[in-house]
Amino acid sequence: MDNTDTPVTVIGLGLMGRALAGAFLKAGHPTTVWNRTSSKADPLVADGARLASSVGDALKTGGLTIICVTDYEAVRELLGASDAGLDGATLINLTSGSSGQARETARWAERRGARYLDGAVMAIPSAIGTDEAVILHSGAQADFEAHRPTLDALGTVTYLGADHGLASLYDVAGLAMMWSVLNAWLQGTALLRTAGVDAATYATFARQMAAGVADWLPGYAEQIDKGAFPAEVSAMETDARAMAHLIEESEAVGVNAELPKLIKSMADRSIAAGHGKEQYPVLIEEFSKPGNDH
Amino acid sequence: MDNTDTPVTVIGLGLMGRALAGAFLKAGHPTTVWNRTSSKADPLVADGARLASSVGDALKTGGLTIICVTDYEAVRELLGASDAGLDGATLINLTSGSSGQARETARWAERRGARYLDGAVMAIPSAIGTDEAVILHSGAQADFEAHRPTLDALGTVTYLGADHGLASLYDVAGLAMMWSVLNAWLQGTALLRTAGVDAATYATFARQMAAGVADWLPGYAEQIDKGAFPAEVSAMETDARAMAHLIEESEAVGVNAELPKLIKSMADRSIAAGHGKEQYPVLIEEFSKPGNDH
């Protein structure tokens, strides 16, 4: 069968679901759609999609079923209703949720005879169908590989591993990186604006800095995997002195110092735990435990 | 005069000072050094440096004087003592400190007849003399340009602007980016390790994510410089829901949630201030004010 002949079903036609269905239609796949409010399907039907009369009807199409709804509760409610016909279906759940929910839902779906992959869309709806849309998948590799040619219509699709929780974990971890780079940039922008430097000027420097530090990560990861943190570059106690400068400077020029203080408080705890002569990645020990709450 | 004939003086022979003096010697500059504990100069003297008998003697050499000591107080104490002979000297102060201290020290030195540049070394001592060592300078551009050929011996030298405080501000802003990328990577590593993913595997993903987000900064900076934050990519209130997922996931798998909570608390404040429908860079308003303390 030619790739584009594979029938695809999309359940849930929010902004993201409509983008997913649109990308499948554009790639030539016979596409069935379903949404609680069926009018959301109108533009897709105009583009050639078939509107299913029920979730059960949508699942009967065979091929691949993508579900992208509000939350995991909605997934179970929709798919568990009456005779939704999960037996023999292949489901890819792109709904946002936790790793625990992904694993539970995988077992729930498998008990009902379905093949189940969990996924996370690291993209905005308008990027779907382009290489910029990164879509993460976890679950049985054979199921991923079997449908990869179809999934390719959505963007850059990636397989993470058999544990169904991985897509959710990578998703939130990646978002933590996104917000952290943005927040550090905003902290720097706020600092530099007090000296009349515009955001565009500082952004060039911040971009180089972020990309430069990103390049250290594989090397630093080796220290974590070995569990040994020799101070090859710098020791935590030296870093902590520079962190104090960051806090003092932020306070002196009247910008927010919460991020600088969080950075230093975690380092201080690591030093108090005896790691002052070790290198930054030793902080993994602080990040790996629940820690103090604000 | 050939560049490498320019005499250079280095005051302060800690780890960094010794690295700076070593790089000048290696580039062929007649190099004078001074340190409170003169024995620190021994290896440099063995390599051809001249040991000055006092700070005043060191300054008499002419050419360029680099000072790199513990703090700005030590700078003023050393250079201000008796007849240190600042009149006519060109000083580059690479001591760590705040933008306020840099500006004050510039005025102090200029009142004594010196040309003064403030600088910040964004490198570890062992990188000095290589392109990887980024050294930031602020002050009169003519003074920087006059000595740039000499400074090139130290690494990648950069001029930021006439405001003497800029080198310190860029320095701490860059460090905030460094620690933020590292902390976000550690947060993700801690999350993924709960699913048995090793640090090296996750580092590849984290590196791509950090570099990818870094590429957005110039575009986001335009929003700040225009003061308009249309939600072209995503609105703050959508981001806040994903931030809640990050917190829930961190808590569910038992890793530290302080960084996720700080991320969300700043976003929540921005939303409470009426920016829920705007895009992430609107958070500059929160970063630009002192804000709540922990």
Coordinates of C-alpha atoms in Angstrom, one line a residue:
Chain A
M1 CA 0.0 0.0 0.0
D2 CA 1.3 3.4 -0.9
N3 CA 1.9 5.5 2.3
T4 CA -0.7 8.1 1.4
D5 CA -3.3 5.4 1.0
T6 CA -3.2 4.6 4.7
P7 CA -6.5 5.7 6.3
V8 CA -6.1 8.0 9.3
T9 CA -8.6 9.0 11.9
V10 CA -8.3 12.1 14.1
I11 CA -10.5 12.4 17.2
G12 CA -10.6 15.8 18.8
L13 CA -10.7 18.9 16.6
G14 CA -9.4 21.7 18.8
L15 CA -6.7 23.9 17.2
M16 CA -4.1 21.1 17.3
G17 CA -6.5 18.4 16.2
R18 CA -7.6 20.4 13.2
A19 CA -4.0 21.1 12.3
L20 CA -3.2 17.4 12.5
A21 CA -6.1 16.3 10.3
G22 CA -5.3 19.1 7.9
A23 CA -1.7 17.8 7.5
F24 CA -3.0 14.3 6.8
L25 CA -5.5 15.5 4.2
K26 CA -2.8 17.6 2.6
A27 CA -0.5 14.5 2.4
G28 CA -3.4 12.6 0.6
H29 CA -4.5 10.3 3.4
P30 CA -8.2 9.2 3.5
T31 CA -8.9 11.1 6.7
T32 CA -11.9 10.5 9.1
V33 CA -12.5 13.1 11.8
W34 CA -14.7 13.3 14.9
N35 CA -15.4 16.0 17.4
R36 CA -18.0 16.4 20.1
T37 CA -19.0 19.7 18.5
S38 CA -19.3 18.4 14.9
S39 CA -19.3 21.9 13.3
K40 CA -15.6 22.2 14.0
A41 CA -15.1 19.5 11.3
D42 CA -16.7 21.7 8.6
P43 CA -13.5 23.1 7.0
L44 CA -11.9 19.7 7.1
V45 CA -14.9 18.1 5.5
A46 CA -14.8 20.8 2.8
D47 CA -11.2 19.7 2.2
G48 CA -12.2 16.0 1.8
A49 CA -12.4 14.6 5.3
R50 CA -15.1 12.1 6.3
L51 CA -17.1 13.1 9.4
A52 CA -17.7 10.0 11.6
S53 CA -21.0 9.8 13.3
S54 CA -19.6 8.6 16.6
V55 CA -16.2 7.7 18.2
G56 CA -17.1 4.0 17.5
D57 CA -17.7 4.8 13.8
A58 CA -14.4 6.8 13.7
L59 CA -12.5 3.9 15.1
K60 CA -14.0 1.4 12.6
T61 CA -12.0 3.1 9.8
G62 CA -9.0 1.0 10.7
G63 CA -5.5 2.2 10.0
L64 CA -4.3 4.7 12.5
T65 CA -6.3 6.7 15.1
I66 CA -4.9 9.9 16.6
I67 CA -6.6 11.4 19.6
C68 CA -5.9 14.9 20.8
V69 CA -8.3 16.2 23.3
T70 CA -8.3 18.3 26.5
D71 CA -7.0 15.8 29.0
Y72 CA -6.5 12.1 29.7
E73 CA -9.9 11.9 31.4
A74 CA -11.5 12.9 28.2
V75 CA -9.5 10.3 26.3
R76 CA -10.8 7.5 28.5
E77 CA -14.3 8.9 28.5
L78 CA -14.5 9.1 24.7
L79 CA -12.8 5.8 23.9
G80 CA -14.3 3.8 26.8
A81 CA -17.9 4.7 25.9
S82 CA -20.0 1.8 25.1
D83 CA -18.7 -0.2 22.1
A84 CA -16.0 2.2 20.9
G85 CA -14.3 -0.7 19.3
L86 CA -10.7 -0.4 20.6
D87 CA -10.0 -4.1 19.8
G88 CA -7.5 -4.1 17.0
A89 CA -7.2 -0.4 16.8
T90 CA -3.8 1.5 16.8
L91 CA -4.1 4.6 18.9
I92 CA -1.7 7.5 19.1
N93 CA -2.6 9.7 22.0
L94 CA -1.2 13.3 21.6
T95 CA -3.2 14.7 24.5
S96 CA -1.1 16.6 27.0
G97 CA -0.7 14.8 30.3
S98 CA 1.7 13.2 32.7
S99 CA 4.0 10.2 32.3
G100 CA 1.9 8.4 34.9
Q101 CA -1.3 9.0 32.9
A102 CA 0.4 7.9 29.7
R103 CA 1.4 4.6 31.3
E104 CA -2.0 4.0 32.8
T105 CA -3.8 4.8 29.6
A106 CA -1.5 2.5 27.7
R107 CA -2.4 -0.4 30.0
W108 CA -6.0 0.5 29.8
A109 CA -6.0 0.6 26.0
E110 CA -4.0 -2.6 25.7
R111 CA -6.4 -4.4 28.0
R112 CA -9.1 -3.5 25.4
G113 CA -7.0 -5.0 22.6
A114 CA -5.6 -1.7 21.2
R115 CA -2.0 -1.0 20.2
Y116 CA -1.1 2.3 22.0
L117 CA 1.6 4.9 21.5
D118 CA 1.8 8.0 23.6
G119 CA 3.0 11.2 22.0
A120 CA 3.7 14.9 22.7
V121 CA 3.5 17.7 20.2
M122 CA 6.3 20.2 20.7
A123 CA 5.0 22.7 18.3
I124 CA 2.3 25.2 17.8
P125 CA -0.7 24.2 15.5
S126 CA 0.5 26.4 12.6
A127 CA 3.8 24.5 12.5
I128 CA 2.2 21.1 12.0
G129 CA 3.1 19.6 8.6
T130 CA 6.5 21.3 8.6
D131 CA 9.9 20.0 9.8
E132 CA 9.8 22.5 12.7
A133 CA 7.0 20.5 14.3
V134 CA 8.7 18.0 16.6
I135 CA 6.4 15.2 17.7
L136 CA 7.7 12.7 20.3
H137 CA 6.4 9.1 20.5
S138 CA 6.8 6.4 23.1
G139 CA 5.6 2.8 23.3
A140 CA 6.3 -0.3 21.3
Q141 CA 8.9 0.5 18.6
A142 CA 7.3 -1.8 16.1
D143 CA 4.0 0.1 16.3
F144 CA 5.9 3.4 15.8
E145 CA 7.9 2.1 12.8
A146 CA 4.8 0.6 11.2
H147 CA 3.1 4.0 11.1
R148 CA 6.1 6.2 10.7
P149 CA 5.5 6.8 7.0
T150 CA 2.0 8.1 7.9
L151 CA 3.2 10.2 10.9
D152 CA 5.9 11.8 8.7
A153 CA 3.1 14.0 7.3
L154 CA 2.9 15.8 10.7
G155 CA 6.5 17.0 11.0
T156 CA 9.7 15.7 12.6
V157 CA 8.6 12.5 14.3
T158 CA 10.8 11.0 16.9
Y159 CA 10.8 7.7 18.8
L160 CA 12.0 7.8 22.4
G161 CA 11.6 4.3 23.8
A162 CA 9.2 1.6 25.0
D163 CA 8.2 3.3 28.2
H164 CA 4.9 5.1 27.4
G165 CA 5.8 7.8 29.9
L166 CA 8.8 9.1 28.0
A167 CA 6.9 11.4 25.6
S168 CA 5.4 13.3 28.5
L169 CA 8.6 13.5 30.4
Y170 CA 10.6 14.8 27.4
D171 CA 7.9 17.2 26.7
V172 CA 7.9 18.9 30.1
A173 CA 11.7 18.7 30.3
G174 CA 12.0 20.4 27.0
L175 CA 9.5 23.1 28.1
A176 CA 11.5 23.7 31.2
M177 CA 14.5 24.4 29.0
M178 CA 12.5 26.7 26.8
W179 CA 11.2 28.8 29.7
S180 CA 14.6 28.8 31.4
V181 CA 16.4 30.1 28.3
L182 CA 13.6 32.7 27.9
N183 CA 13.7 33.7 31.6
A184 CA 17.5 34.0 31.7
W185 CA 17.3 36.2 28.6
L186 CA 14.6 38.3 30.2
Q187 CA 16.7 38.7 33.4
G188 CA 19.7 39.8 31.3
T189 CA 17.5 42.1 29.1
A190 CA 16.1 43.7 32.3
L191 CA 19.6 44.2 33.6
L192 CA 21.0 45.7 30.4
R193 CA 17.9 47.9 29.9
T194 CA 18.9 49.8 33.1
A195 CA 22.0 50.9 31.2
G196 CA 20.0 51.8 28.1
V197 CA 20.9 48.7 26.0
D198 CA 18.0 47.7 23.9
A199 CA 16.6 44.1 23.9
A200 CA 17.8 43.4 20.3
T201 CA 21.4 44.3 21.1
Y202 CA 21.5 42.1 24.2
A203 CA 19.6 39.2 22.4
T204 CA 22.6 38.6 20.1
F205 CA 24.9 38.1 23.1
A206 CA 22.3 36.0 25.0
R207 CA 21.8 33.8 21.9
Q208 CA 25.5 33.0 21.6
M209 CA 25.7 32.4 25.3
A210 CA 22.8 29.9 25.3
A211 CA 24.0 28.1 22.3
G212 CA 27.6 27.9 23.7
V213 CA 26.4 26.5 27.0
A214 CA 24.2 24.0 25.2
D215 CA 27.3 22.6 23.7
W216 CA 28.7 21.7 27.1
L217 CA 25.8 19.5 28.0
P218 CA 27.0 16.2 26.5
G219 CA 30.3 16.5 28.4
Y220 CA 28.6 17.5 31.6
A221 CA 26.2 14.5 31.2
E222 CA 29.2 12.2 31.4
Q223 CA 29.9 13.4 34.9
I224 CA 26.4 12.6 35.9
D225 CA 26.4 9.2 34.3
K226 CA 29.7 8.4 36.0
G227 CA 28.6 9.9 39.3
A228 CA 31.9 11.8 39.6
F229 CA 32.2 15.6 39.5
P230 CA 35.8 16.7 39.5
A231 CA 36.1 20.5 39.2
E232 CA 37.7 20.5 35.7
V233 CA 36.2 23.9 34.8
S234 CA 35.1 25.5 38.0
A235 CA 34.1 24.5 41.6
M236 CA 30.6 25.1 43.0
E237 CA 32.0 27.5 45.7
T238 CA 33.6 29.7 43.0
D239 CA 30.3 29.7 41.1
A240 CA 28.4 30.7 44.3
R241 CA 30.5 33.8 44.6
A242 CA 29.6 34.8 41.1
M243 CA 26.0 34.0 41.8
A244 CA 26.2 36.5 44.7
H245 CA 27.3 39.1 42.2
L246 CA 24.3 38.4 40.0
I247 CA 21.9 38.9 43.0
E248 CA 23.7 42.1 44.2
E249 CA 23.7 43.5 40.7
S250 CA 20.0 42.7 40.1
E251 CA 19.1 44.3 43.4
A252 CA 21.4 47.3 42.9
V253 CA 19.8 48.2 39.5
G254 CA 16.3 47.4 40.8
V255 CA 15.4 44.4 38.7
N256 CA 13.8 41.2 39.8
A257 CA 16.2 38.9 41.8
E258 CA 14.1 35.8 42.3
L259 CA 15.7 33.8 39.5
P260 CA 19.2 34.7 40.7
K261 CA 18.2 33.8 44.3
L262 CA 16.9 30.4 43.2
I263 CA 20.1 29.7 41.3
K264 CA 22.2 30.5 44.4
S265 CA 19.9 28.8 46.9
M266 CA 20.3 25.5 45.1
A267 CA 24.0 25.9 44.8
D268 CA 24.3 26.9 48.5
R269 CA 22.4 23.7 49.5
S270 CA 24.8 21.6 47.4
I271 CA 27.8 23.3 49.0
A272 CA 26.3 22.8 52.5
A273 CA 25.9 19.1 51.6
G274 CA 29.7 19.0 51.0
H275 CA 30.0 19.6 47.3
G276 CA 31.7 23.0 47.3
K277 CA 34.9 21.6 45.6
E278 CA 33.0 19.7 42.9
Q279 CA 31.7 20.8 39.6
Y280 CA 28.2 22.2 38.7
P281 CA 26.6 18.9 37.5
V282 CA 26.8 17.7 41.1
L283 CA 23.7 19.8 41.5
I284 CA 21.8 16.8 40.0
E285 CA 21.6 15.6 43.5
E286 CA 19.5 18.7 44.5
F287 CA 17.4 18.5 41.4
S288 CA 16.7 14.8 42.0
K289 CA 15.0 15.3 45.4
P290 CA 11.8 17.0 46.3
G291 CA 13.6 19.8 48.1
N292 CA 12.3 22.8 50.0
D293 CA 9.1 24.3 49.0
H294 CA 8.5 28.0 48.6
Chain B
M1 CA 55.7 49.9 16.9
D2 CA 55.0 46.2 16.3
N3 CA 52.1 45.0 18.4
T4 CA 54.2 42.6 20.3
D5 CA 56.6 45.3 21.4
T6 CA 53.9 47.0 23.5
P7 CA 54.9 46.7 27.1
V8 CA 52.1 45.3 29.4
T9 CA 51.8 45.3 33.1
V10 CA 49.7 42.8 35.1
I11 CA 48.8 43.6 38.7
G12 CA 47.3 40.8 40.7
L13 CA 48.6 37.2 40.1
G14 CA 45.8 35.0 41.2
L15 CA 44.9 32.1 38.9
M16 CA 43.4 34.5 36.4
G17 CA 46.2 37.2 36.6
R18 CA 48.9 34.6 36.1
A19 CA 47.0 33.3 33.0
L20 CA 46.7 36.8 31.6
A21 CA 50.4 37.6 32.2
G22 CA 51.3 34.2 30.7
A23 CA 49.3 34.9 27.5
F24 CA 51.1 38.3 27.1
L25 CA 54.5 36.7 27.6
K26 CA 53.6 34.0 25.1
A27 CA 52.6 36.7 22.5
G28 CA 56.0 38.3 23.0
H29 CA 55.1 41.4 25.0
P30 CA 57.6 42.8 27.5
T31 CA 55.6 42.0 30.6
T32 CA 55.9 43.5 34.0
V33 CA 54.0 41.8 36.9
W34 CA 53.3 42.7 40.5
N35 CA 51.5 40.8 43.3
R36 CA 51.3 41.3 47.0
T37 CA 52.8 37.9 47.6
S38 CA 55.7 38.2 45.2
S39 CA 56.5 34.5 45.0
K40 CA 53.4 34.0 42.9
A41 CA 55.4 35.7 40.1
D42 CA 58.2 33.2 40.1
P43 CA 57.0 31.0 37.2
L44 CA 56.3 34.1 35.1
V45 CA 59.7 35.6 35.9
A46 CA 61.2 32.3 34.8
D47 CA 59.4 32.8 31.5
G48 CA 60.8 36.3 31.1
A49 CA 58.5 38.7 33.1
R50 CA 60.0 41.5 35.1
L51 CA 58.9 41.7 38.7
A52 CA 58.0 45.2 39.8
S53 CA 59.1 46.3 43.2
S54 CA 55.8 48.2 43.9
V55 CA 52.5 49.1 42.3
G56 CA 54.1 52.5 41.5
D57 CA 57.0 50.8 39.9
A58 CA 54.7 48.6 37.9
L59 CA 52.6 51.5 36.6
K60 CA 55.8 53.4 35.5
T61 CA 56.3 50.8 32.7
G62 CA 53.9 52.7 30.5
G63 CA 51.9 50.9 27.9
L64 CA 48.9 49.1 29.3
T65 CA 48.2 48.0 32.8
I66 CA 45.8 45.2 33.5
I67 CA 44.5 44.8 37.1
C68 CA 42.8 41.6 38.2
V69 CA 42.5 41.3 42.0
T70 CA 39.9 40.1 44.6
D71 CA 37.5 43.0 44.5
Y72 CA 37.1 46.7 43.7
E73 CA 38.2 47.7 47.2
A74 CA 41.5 46.1 46.6
V75 CA 41.8 47.9 43.2
R76 CA 41.4 51.3 44.9
E77 CA 43.6 50.4 47.8
L78 CA 46.4 49.2 45.6
L79 CA 46.2 51.9 43.0
G80 CA 45.4 54.7 45.4
A81 CA 48.4 54.1 47.7
S82 CA 50.8 57.0 47.9
D83 CA 52.2 57.9 44.5
A84 CA 51.1 55.0 42.5
G85 CA 51.4 57.2 39.4
L86 CA 48.0 56.8 37.7
D87 CA 48.5 60.1 35.8
G88 CA 48.9 59.1 32.1
A89 CA 48.4 55.4 32.7
T90 CA 45.9 53.3 30.8
L91 CA 44.2 50.8 33.1
I92 CA 42.0 47.9 32.2
N93 CA 40.3 46.5 35.3
L94 CA 39.3 42.9 34.9
T95 CA 38.4 42.5 38.6
S96 CA 34.9 41.1 39.2
G97 CA 32.4 43.6 40.6
S98 CA 29.2 45.5 39.9
S99 CA 28.3 48.0 37.2
G100 CA 28.1 50.6 39.9
Q101 CA 31.6 49.9 41.2
A102 CA 32.9 50.0 37.6
R103 CA 31.4 53.4 37.0
E104 CA 32.7 54.8 40.3
T105 CA 36.1 53.4 39.8
A106 CA 36.2 54.8 36.3
R107 CA 35.5 58.3 37.6
W108 CA 38.0 57.8 40.4
A109 CA 40.7 56.7 38.0
E110 CA 39.9 59.5 35.5
R111 CA 40.2 62.1 38.3
R112 CA 43.7 60.8 38.8
G113 CA 44.6 61.3 35.1
A114 CA 44.2 57.7 34.0
R115 CA 42.4 56.3 31.0
Y116 CA 40.2 53.5 32.3
L117 CA 38.4 50.6 30.7
D118 CA 36.4 48.1 32.7
G119 CA 36.3 44.5 31.6
A120 CA 35.0 41.1 32.5
V121 CA 36.6 37.8 31.7
M122 CA 34.0 35.2 30.7
A123 CA 36.4 32.3 30.7
I124 CA 38.3 30.0 33.0
P125 CA 42.0 30.8 33.5
S126 CA 43.1 27.8 31.4
A127 CA 41.2 29.2 28.3
I128 CA 43.0 32.5 28.4
G129 CA 45.0 32.9 25.2
T130 CA 42.5 30.9 23.1
D131 CA 39.5 32.1 21.1
E132 CA 37.2 30.5 23.6
A133 CA 38.1 33.1 26.2
V134 CA 35.6 35.9 25.8
I135 CA 36.7 39.2 27.4
L136 CA 34.3 42.1 27.5
H137 CA 35.3 45.7 27.6
S138 CA 33.5 49.0 28.3
G139 CA 34.7 52.6 28.4
A140 CA 36.0 55.0 25.8
Q141 CA 36.1 53.2 22.5
A142 CA 39.3 55.0 21.4
D143 CA 41.1 53.5 24.4
F144 CA 39.9 50.1 23.6
E145 CA 40.8 50.4 19.9
A146 CA 44.3 51.7 20.8
H147 CA 45.0 48.6 22.8
R148 CA 43.0 46.0 20.9
P149 CA 46.0 44.5 19.1
T150 CA 47.6 43.9 22.5
L151 CA 44.4 42.6 24.1
D152 CA 44.0 40.1 21.2
A153 CA 46.6 38.0 22.9
L154 CA 44.1 37.2 25.6
G155 CA 41.3 35.7 23.6
T156 CA 38.1 37.0 21.9
V157 CA 38.0 40.6 23.0
T158 CA 34.8 42.5 22.6
Y159 CA 33.8 46.2 23.0
L160 CA 30.4 46.8 24.5
G161 CA 30.0 50.6 24.8
A162 CA 31.1 53.8 26.5
D163 CA 29.2 53.1 29.8
H164 CA 31.8 51.6 32.1
G165 CA 29.1 49.5 33.8
L166 CA 28.3 47.4 30.7
A167 CA 31.1 44.8 31.1
S168 CA 29.8 43.9 34.6
L169 CA 26.2 43.8 33.4
Y170 CA 26.8 41.6 30.4
D171 CA 29.0 39.4 32.6
V172 CA 26.3 38.6 35.2
A173 CA 23.6 38.5 32.5
G174 CA 25.6 35.9 30.6
L175 CA 26.2 33.9 33.8
A176 CA 22.4 34.0 34.5
M177 CA 22.0 32.4 31.0
M178 CA 24.7 29.8 31.8
W179 CA 23.2 28.7 35.1
S180 CA 19.7 28.7 33.7
V181 CA 20.6 26.5 30.8
L182 CA 22.4 24.2 33.2
N183 CA 19.6 24.2 35.7
A184 CA 16.9 23.5 33.1
W185 CA 19.1 20.6 31.8
L186 CA 19.4 19.3 35.4
Q187 CA 15.7 19.5 35.9
G188 CA 15.1 17.5 32.7
T189 CA 17.9 15.1 33.5
A190 CA 16.3 14.5 37.0
L191 CA 12.9 13.9 35.4
L192 CA 14.2 11.5 32.7
R193 CA 16.3 9.6 35.1
T194 CA 13.2 8.5 37.0
A195 CA 12.3 6.6 33.8
G196 CA 15.8 5.1 33.5
V197 CA 17.0 7.5 30.8
D198 CA 20.7 8.3 31.2
A199 CA 22.0 11.9 31.3
A200 CA 23.9 11.5 28.0
T201 CA 20.8 10.4 26.1
Y202 CA 18.8 13.4 27.5
A203 CA 21.7 15.8 26.9
T204 CA 21.4 15.5 23.1
F205 CA 17.7 16.5 23.3
A206 CA 18.3 19.3 25.8
R207 CA 21.1 20.7 23.7
Q208 CA 18.9 20.9 20.6
M209 CA 16.1 22.5 22.6
A210 CA 18.4 25.2 24.2
A211 CA 20.0 26.0 20.8
G212 CA 16.6 26.1 19.1
V213 CA 15.1 28.5 21.7
A214 CA 18.3 30.7 21.5
D215 CA 17.4 31.3 17.9
W216 CA 14.1 32.8 18.8
L217 CA 15.6 35.5 21.0
P218 CA 16.3 38.2 18.3
G219 CA 12.7 37.9 17.2
Y220 CA 11.3 38.1 20.7
A221 CA 13.6 41.0 21.4
E222 CA 11.7 43.0 18.8
Q223 CA 8.5 42.6 20.8
I224 CA 10.3 44.1 23.8
D225 CA 11.8 47.0 21.9
K226 CA 8.4 47.8 20.4
G227 CA 6.6 47.3 23.7
A228 CA 3.9 45.2 21.9
F229 CA 3.4 41.5 22.7
P230 CA 0.8 40.0 20.3
A231 CA 0.4 36.2 20.9
E232 CA 1.8 35.2 17.5
V233 CA 3.1 31.9 18.8
S234 CA 1.4 31.3 22.1
A235 CA -0.4 33.2 24.8
M236 CA 0.7 33.4 28.4
E237 CA -2.4 31.7 29.7
T238 CA -1.8 28.7 27.4
D239 CA 1.9 28.6 28.6
A240 CA 0.7 28.7 32.3
R241 CA -1.3 25.5 31.8
A242 CA 1.8 23.7 30.4
M243 CA 3.8 25.1 33.4
A244 CA 1.3 23.4 35.7
H245 CA 2.0 20.1 33.9
L246 CA 5.7 20.6 34.5
I247 CA 5.1 21.2 38.3
E248 CA 2.7 18.2 38.5
E249 CA 5.1 15.9 36.7
S250 CA 8.1 17.0 38.8
E251 CA 6.1 16.4 42.0
A252 CA 4.6 13.1 40.8
V253 CA 8.0 11.6 40.1
G254 CA 9.6 13.0 43.2
V255 CA 12.1 15.5 41.7
N256 CA 12.6 19.1 42.8
A257 CA 9.9 21.5 41.7
E258 CA 11.3 24.8 42.8
L259 CA 12.4 25.9 39.3
P260 CA 9.1 24.9 37.7
K261 CA 7.3 26.8 40.5
L262 CA 9.3 29.9 40.0
I263 CA 8.6 29.8 36.2
K264 CA 4.9 29.5 36.9
S265 CA 4.8 32.1 39.6
M266 CA 6.2 34.8 37.4
A267 CA 3.8 33.9 34.6
D268 CA 0.9 33.9 37.0
R269 CA 1.8 37.4 38.2
S270 CA 1.9 38.6 34.6
I271 CA -1.5 37.0 33.9
A272 CA -2.9 38.6 37.0
A273 CA -1.6 41.9 35.8
G274 CA -3.7 41.4 32.7
H275 CA -1.3 39.9 30.2
G276 CA -2.8 36.4 29.8
K277 CA -3.6 37.0 26.1
E278 CA -0.1 38.3 25.3
Q279 CA 3.1 36.5 24.4
Y280 CA 5.9 35.4 26.7
P281 CA 8.3 38.4 26.3
V282 CA 5.6 40.5 28.1
L283 CA 7.2 38.9 31.2
I284 CA 9.9 41.6 30.8
E285 CA 7.6 43.7 32.9
E286 CA 7.9 41.3 35.8
F287 CA 11.7 40.8 35.4
S288 CA 12.1 44.6 35.3
K289 CA 10.8 45.3 38.8
P290 CA 12.1 44.1 42.2
G291 CA 9.1 41.8 42.7
N292 CA 8.3 39.4 45.6
D293 CA 11.1 38.1 47.6
H294 CA 11.3 34.5 48.8

